[in-house]
């Protein structure tokens, strides 16, 4: 059949333009010598230079990474365990468990943020980097659980029973059979958790204490101050990282299908 | 292995205990850090305000009375209407896009990746990109002045329309992905059958394809509507005083006046506003299922 100029085709094309034009303008402006980016004043790397010399940015990157790595580690463990429970058992407890896991996914960030702030205020807990990690783990855990659960769908529990019948103990069946089999799922869950953590602004803003400025919080204050060219440079770096990450995860997904 | 626990479980460890060992960690974590805080939102609205950002002792109705602020109905209405229009636009644009993606054979993987990248790109950066474009010295303004649709005094930023535009921009991938997932499972030969029976392409699309992906439409609706109702960053960055939403008020009460009980009361309103479509959706599905079961 010949490809006609149909409405769905035109719509898809328009959507892609809509998605990418703002990002392309951002990338182009990061190399623009002009401060406001309305017109082209020549190619320049000055904004990248300014960015690399900005000590606040690098401190924020450090805080972001500490938070993201901690939250990813904790939420990957908790999310994987909860996915195993949901997959293995049925009944009232697991139905409640499942509702608990899914509920944070349908609550807007601002409500998660304010409710955690209220909890910390009510308990008299000082806001710090620890409260950010607790908050991030809470929302990342549900995503990890969902991803691992999806991968467990084609996991056959009789493999574990066979190993046990052959004399393997609980430890051996878990570490030598179960974990290697679900590892790709846990890995993509962890990748998702990491990405969500380094990108979160709203929840972090509510539970961040003094001195625990993450990168999104720093970017936000730069946006509010109108410090545009440096954010352009930073955005370009982050967009290229996103592209690489998506490309990498697609590669990983392909390898999983092939093996 | 296994310790005999009772007379009836001689070899295997207690299955209930094993289940609790796997369920307990996430269960308890979410009870403490999700359920408890959510309930607190409703409780703290009744606590007295303490200007140092802490909570005062005892209980009061002050914050509940404070919600009778004459500005609030307009803000609640703006939040509801902007979110509803955003959802509608995303579904209308997303459905044909998902249809095209699911039917494209050679370009499907590429198209999918092109939709996923904005989905993964930093939320703040995507909003910032629009602030640059809509800026008084930005590209869109220059273009509009050039073609004579605007003059030098036109302001593109800081109005509800700008908030709507950016809400659609950030939400659209969240609509397209579930719609695509549903379209991928749709049996397209049904459309050809409808055409053979004399339906126009448009009629076949509307009466066969759209009901066929109804689950995807529901997911897409929730994925767009709920975050939009809680939007705070977008109206804060590209909207102004005239485009504030409930989220802005929650943040202002929290950070500008340190009035946690008042912020809590506003959050309670927002929670109820969000619960409403969820309950309606559930009822609708239940009612449909019952109807389907009867006929």
Coordinates of C-alpha atoms in Angstrom, one line a residue, chain B residues 148-251:
Chain B
X148 CA 2.8 40.8 11.6
X149 CA 0.8 38.7 14.1
X150 CA 2.2 40.6 17.1
X151 CA 3.8 43.9 17.9
X152 CA 6.7 44.8 20.2
X153 CA 4.4 45.2 23.2
X154 CA 2.9 41.6 23.0
X155 CA 3.7 39.5 26.0
X156 CA 3.8 35.8 25.4
X157 CA 5.0 34.7 28.8
X158 CA 3.1 35.0 32.1
X159 CA -0.4 34.2 30.9
X160 CA -2.6 31.1 31.3
X161 CA -2.2 30.2 27.5
X162 CA 1.6 29.9 28.1
X163 CA 0.9 27.5 31.0
X164 CA -1.4 25.5 28.8
X165 CA 1.1 25.2 26.0
X166 CA 3.9 24.0 28.3
X167 CA 1.6 21.7 30.2
X168 CA 0.7 20.0 26.8
X169 CA 4.4 19.9 25.9
X170 CA 5.5 18.1 29.1
X171 CA 2.5 15.8 29.2
X172 CA 2.2 14.7 25.6
X173 CA 4.8 11.8 25.9
X174 CA 2.9 10.5 28.9
X175 CA -0.2 10.3 26.7
X176 CA 1.5 8.9 23.6
X177 CA 3.3 6.0 25.3
X178 CA 0.2 4.3 26.8
X179 CA -1.8 5.0 23.7
X180 CA 1.0 3.4 21.6
X181 CA 1.1 0.4 23.9
X182 CA -2.6 -0.1 23.4
X183 CA -2.5 0.5 19.6
X184 CA 0.3 -2.0 19.2
X185 CA -2.0 -4.7 20.5
X186 CA -4.9 -3.5 18.3
X187 CA -5.9 -5.8 15.4
X188 CA -5.7 -3.5 12.4
X189 CA -7.5 -6.0 10.1
X190 CA -10.7 -4.9 11.9
X191 CA -10.3 -1.5 10.3
X192 CA -10.0 -3.1 6.8
X193 CA -13.1 -5.1 7.6
X194 CA -15.0 -2.0 8.5
X195 CA -13.8 -0.3 5.2
X196 CA -14.9 -3.4 3.3
X197 CA -18.3 -3.0 4.8
X198 CA -18.5 0.5 3.6
X199 CA -17.3 2.7 6.5
X200 CA -15.3 5.8 5.7
X201 CA -11.7 5.9 7.0
X202 CA -12.8 8.5 9.6
X203 CA -15.8 6.5 10.7
X204 CA -13.7 3.3 11.0
X205 CA -11.1 5.2 13.0
X206 CA -13.7 6.7 15.4
X207 CA -15.9 3.7 15.9
X208 CA -13.5 0.8 15.7
X209 CA -10.0 2.0 16.6
X210 CA -10.8 4.5 19.4
X211 CA -13.0 2.0 21.4
X212 CA -10.4 -0.6 20.7
X213 CA -7.8 1.3 22.6
X214 CA -10.0 2.4 25.4
X215 CA -7.8 1.0 28.1
X216 CA -4.9 3.1 26.7
X217 CA -7.1 6.1 26.6
X218 CA -7.9 5.7 30.3
X219 CA -4.3 5.3 31.3
X220 CA -3.2 8.3 29.1
X221 CA -6.0 10.4 30.7
X222 CA -4.8 9.6 34.3
X223 CA -1.1 10.0 33.4
X224 CA -1.8 13.5 32.1
X225 CA -4.7 14.8 34.3
X226 CA -3.3 13.9 37.7
X227 CA 0.1 15.5 37.3
X228 CA -1.5 18.5 35.6
X229 CA -3.8 19.1 38.6
X230 CA -0.8 19.2 40.9
X231 CA 1.3 21.4 38.5
X232 CA 3.5 23.8 40.3
X233 CA 6.7 24.4 38.4
X234 CA 5.1 25.2 35.0
X235 CA 2.8 28.0 36.3
X236 CA 5.6 29.2 38.5
X237 CA 8.1 29.6 35.6
X238 CA 6.0 30.5 32.5
X239 CA 2.8 31.7 34.2
X240 CA 2.5 34.9 36.3
X241 CA 0.1 36.1 38.9
X242 CA -2.8 35.7 36.5
X243 CA -2.0 32.0 35.9
X244 CA -1.5 30.6 39.3
X245 CA -2.7 27.1 40.2
X246 CA -3.4 25.3 43.5
X247 CA 0.2 24.0 43.5
X248 CA 1.6 27.6 43.5
X249 CA -0.5 28.4 46.5
X250 CA 0.6 25.3 48.4
X251 CA 4.2 26.2 47.7

